[in-house]
Short mmCIF file of C-alpha atoms in Angstrom, two decimals:
data_model
loop_
_atom_site.label_atom_id
_atom_site.label_comp_id
_atom_site.label_asym_id
_atom_site.label_seq_id
_atom_site.Cartn_x
_atom_site.Cartn_y
_atom_site.Cartn_z
CA UNK A 1 46.91 -105.81 200.05
CA UNK A 2 46.25 -105.66 196.44
CA UNK A 3 42.81 -103.96 195.55
CA UNK A 4 41.19 -107.34 194.13
CA UNK A 5 37.72 -106.32 195.69
CA UNK A 6 37.67 -103.05 193.35
CA UNK A 7 39.24 -105.06 190.35
CA UNK A 8 36.52 -107.67 190.32
CA UNK A 9 33.61 -105.85 192.22
CA UNK A 10 31.18 -106.60 189.39
CA UNK A 11 31.75 -110.60 189.09
CA UNK A 12 30.92 -113.07 191.40
CA UNK A 13 34.22 -113.97 192.58
CA UNK A 14 35.83 -115.02 195.43
CA UNK A 15 39.54 -114.13 196.22
CA UNK A 16 41.45 -117.35 198.10
CA UNK A 17 44.46 -117.56 199.27
CA UNK A 18 46.78 -120.75 201.02
CA UNK A 19 50.33 -121.39 201.10
CA UNK A 20 53.12 -123.85 202.44
CA UNK A 21 55.23 -123.87 199.66
CA UNK A 22 56.15 -127.52 198.50
CA UNK A 23 55.04 -127.19 195.48
CA UNK A 24 52.22 -129.03 194.10
CA UNK A 25 52.29 -131.09 196.88
CA UNK A 26 51.98 -128.37 199.22
CA UNK A 27 49.68 -128.44 202.42
CA UNK A 28 47.20 -125.67 202.63
CA UNK A 29 47.53 -123.98 205.96
CA UNK A 30 45.27 -121.31 205.14
CA UNK A 31 41.66 -120.70 203.33
CA UNK A 32 40.47 -117.30 202.88
CA UNK A 33 37.59 -116.08 200.65
CA UNK A 34 35.69 -113.29 200.40
CA UNK A 35 32.25 -112.01 198.23
CA UNK A 36 31.53 -108.77 199.01
CA UNK A 37 30.97 -108.47 202.62
CA UNK A 38 30.81 -112.15 203.24
CA UNK A 39 34.17 -113.47 204.91
CA UNK A 40 35.65 -116.98 205.27
CA UNK A 41 38.70 -117.86 206.50
CA UNK A 42 40.44 -120.91 208.52
CA UNK A 43 43.88 -122.10 209.41
CA UNK A 44 43.99 -125.68 208.79
CA UNK A 45 46.43 -128.38 210.52
CA UNK A 46 49.30 -128.79 207.73
CA UNK A 47 49.45 -132.32 206.35
CA UNK A 48 53.47 -132.21 205.75
CA UNK A 49 56.10 -130.13 207.25
CA UNK A 50 55.92 -126.23 206.99
CA UNK A 51 59.02 -125.91 204.57
CA UNK A 52 61.17 -122.47 206.38
CA UNK A 53 60.04 -120.61 203.19
CA UNK A 54 56.30 -120.68 203.87
CA UNK A 55 57.17 -119.88 207.67
CA UNK A 56 58.80 -116.99 206.19
CA UNK A 57 56.26 -115.53 203.82
CA UNK A 58 53.05 -116.31 205.62
CA UNK A 59 54.41 -115.62 209.06
CA UNK A 60 52.58 -119.56 210.20
CA UNK A 61 54.31 -122.04 212.37
CA UNK A 62 52.80 -125.15 213.37
CA UNK A 63 54.71 -127.46 216.44
CA UNK A 64 54.25 -130.83 215.86
CA UNK A 65 54.73 -131.93 219.61
CA UNK A 66 52.26 -129.85 221.27
CA UNK A 67 49.47 -129.41 217.81
CA UNK A 68 50.10 -125.13 218.25
CA UNK A 69 50.01 -123.29 215.25
CA UNK A 70 50.83 -119.44 215.59
CA UNK A 71 50.53 -116.67 212.97
CA UNK A 72 53.00 -114.26 213.70
CA UNK A 73 53.78 -115.60 217.08
CA UNK A 74 49.90 -115.44 218.09
CA UNK A 75 48.01 -118.74 218.75
CA UNK A 76 45.39 -119.14 216.37
CA UNK A 77 42.78 -121.97 216.14
CA UNK A 78 43.05 -124.64 213.03
CA UNK A 79 40.77 -127.39 211.65
CA UNK A 80 41.79 -130.76 209.70
CA UNK A 81 41.82 -130.00 206.11
CA UNK A 82 38.87 -132.19 205.05
CA UNK A 83 36.74 -130.28 207.57
CA UNK A 84 37.93 -127.17 206.36
CA UNK A 85 37.30 -127.85 202.92
CA UNK A 86 33.75 -128.70 203.96
CA UNK A 87 33.30 -125.49 205.65
CA UNK A 88 34.61 -123.54 202.64
CA UNK A 89 32.17 -125.74 200.66
CA UNK A 90 29.11 -124.69 202.72
CA UNK A 91 30.21 -120.82 202.47
CA UNK A 92 30.60 -121.29 199.00
CA UNK A 93 26.86 -122.57 198.69
CA UNK A 94 25.73 -119.66 200.68
CA UNK A 95 27.04 -117.47 197.35
CA UNK A 96 25.35 -119.49 194.55
CA UNK A 97 27.17 -121.99 191.76
CA UNK A 98 28.87 -120.99 188.86
CA UNK A 99 31.44 -119.24 190.80
CA UNK A 100 35.19 -117.89 189.77
CA UNK A 101 37.83 -118.57 192.50
CA UNK A 102 40.13 -115.57 191.52
CA UNK A 103 43.77 -115.82 193.29
CA UNK A 104 47.01 -114.47 193.33
CA UNK A 105 49.45 -116.74 190.86
CA UNK A 106 46.31 -119.23 190.93
CA UNK A 107 47.10 -120.75 187.75
CA UNK A 108 50.61 -121.74 188.79
CA UNK A 109 49.76 -122.86 192.40
CA UNK A 110 47.03 -122.54 194.20
CA UNK A 111 44.39 -123.90 192.26
CA UNK A 112 46.84 -127.16 191.40
CA UNK A 113 47.00 -127.28 195.20
CA UNK A 114 43.41 -126.95 196.40
CA UNK A 115 42.88 -129.61 193.69
CA UNK A 116 44.73 -132.02 195.44
CA UNK A 117 43.52 -131.59 197.88
CA UNK A 118 40.15 -132.05 196.76
CA UNK A 119 41.21 -134.60 195.10
CA UNK A 120 42.73 -136.75 198.51
CA UNK A 121 39.81 -136.16 200.23
CA UNK A 122 37.02 -137.12 197.62
CA UNK A 123 35.35 -133.88 197.58
CA UNK A 124 36.36 -132.77 193.73
CA UNK A 125 32.94 -133.58 192.43
CA UNK A 126 31.15 -131.89 194.80
CA UNK A 127 33.13 -128.76 194.92
CA UNK A 128 32.65 -128.70 190.90
CA UNK A 129 29.17 -128.44 191.17
CA UNK A 130 29.69 -124.58 192.98
CA UNK A 131 32.95 -123.81 191.37
CA UNK A 132 33.07 -123.18 187.54
CA UNK A 133 36.37 -121.65 186.77
CA UNK A 134 39.26 -120.36 188.22
CA UNK A 135 41.31 -116.75 187.24
CA UNK A 136 44.40 -115.52 187.95
CA UNK A 137 44.76 -112.15 189.27
CA UNK A 138 49.10 -111.87 188.48
CA UNK A 139 48.90 -110.72 184.94
CA UNK A 140 46.26 -108.29 185.61
CA UNK A 141 48.44 -106.74 188.21
CA UNK A 142 51.04 -106.66 185.84
CA UNK A 143 49.57 -104.77 183.29
CA UNK A 144 47.91 -102.47 186.06
CA UNK A 145 50.87 -102.04 188.07
CA UNK A 146 54.12 -102.26 185.66
CA UNK A 147 56.22 -99.68 187.52
CA UNK A 148 56.18 -102.51 190.44
CA UNK A 149 59.67 -104.07 190.87
CA UNK A 150 58.02 -107.44 191.46
CA UNK A 151 54.28 -108.57 192.15
CA UNK A 152 54.96 -110.86 194.47
CA UNK A 153 52.44 -110.91 197.61
CA UNK A 154 54.72 -110.71 200.49
#
């Protein structure tokens, strides 16, 4: 686990993460955020079949026939992506406005996938009233920890 809370503790930030690995058309399978002691975490029903790579990296598996999602073989509750995004925006409202979302490899993956989902569900304009910017933590970790062989979150 990267020490993001320490690195950005003086900024009004949210750490968020989600993955399913089909490039920019990926399904969001988990949406997590933290601001100080406030935590948001939800699993989302995938819109597309999860790739083998996504299952390997995230530990998430979704069985379409039984509608059961597991995380490392333990069942987890999941919700429709639109409901998850609405709940996420409710969480952001408790924090304030002009929020910066920070994620690992955000520039190339997370913010693009999140944007696509928000646009698909016609929530982008509402989201922009809460979030003013995105930041990518990956360049900071490369600079802070150059001795690491890679900077993946696996």
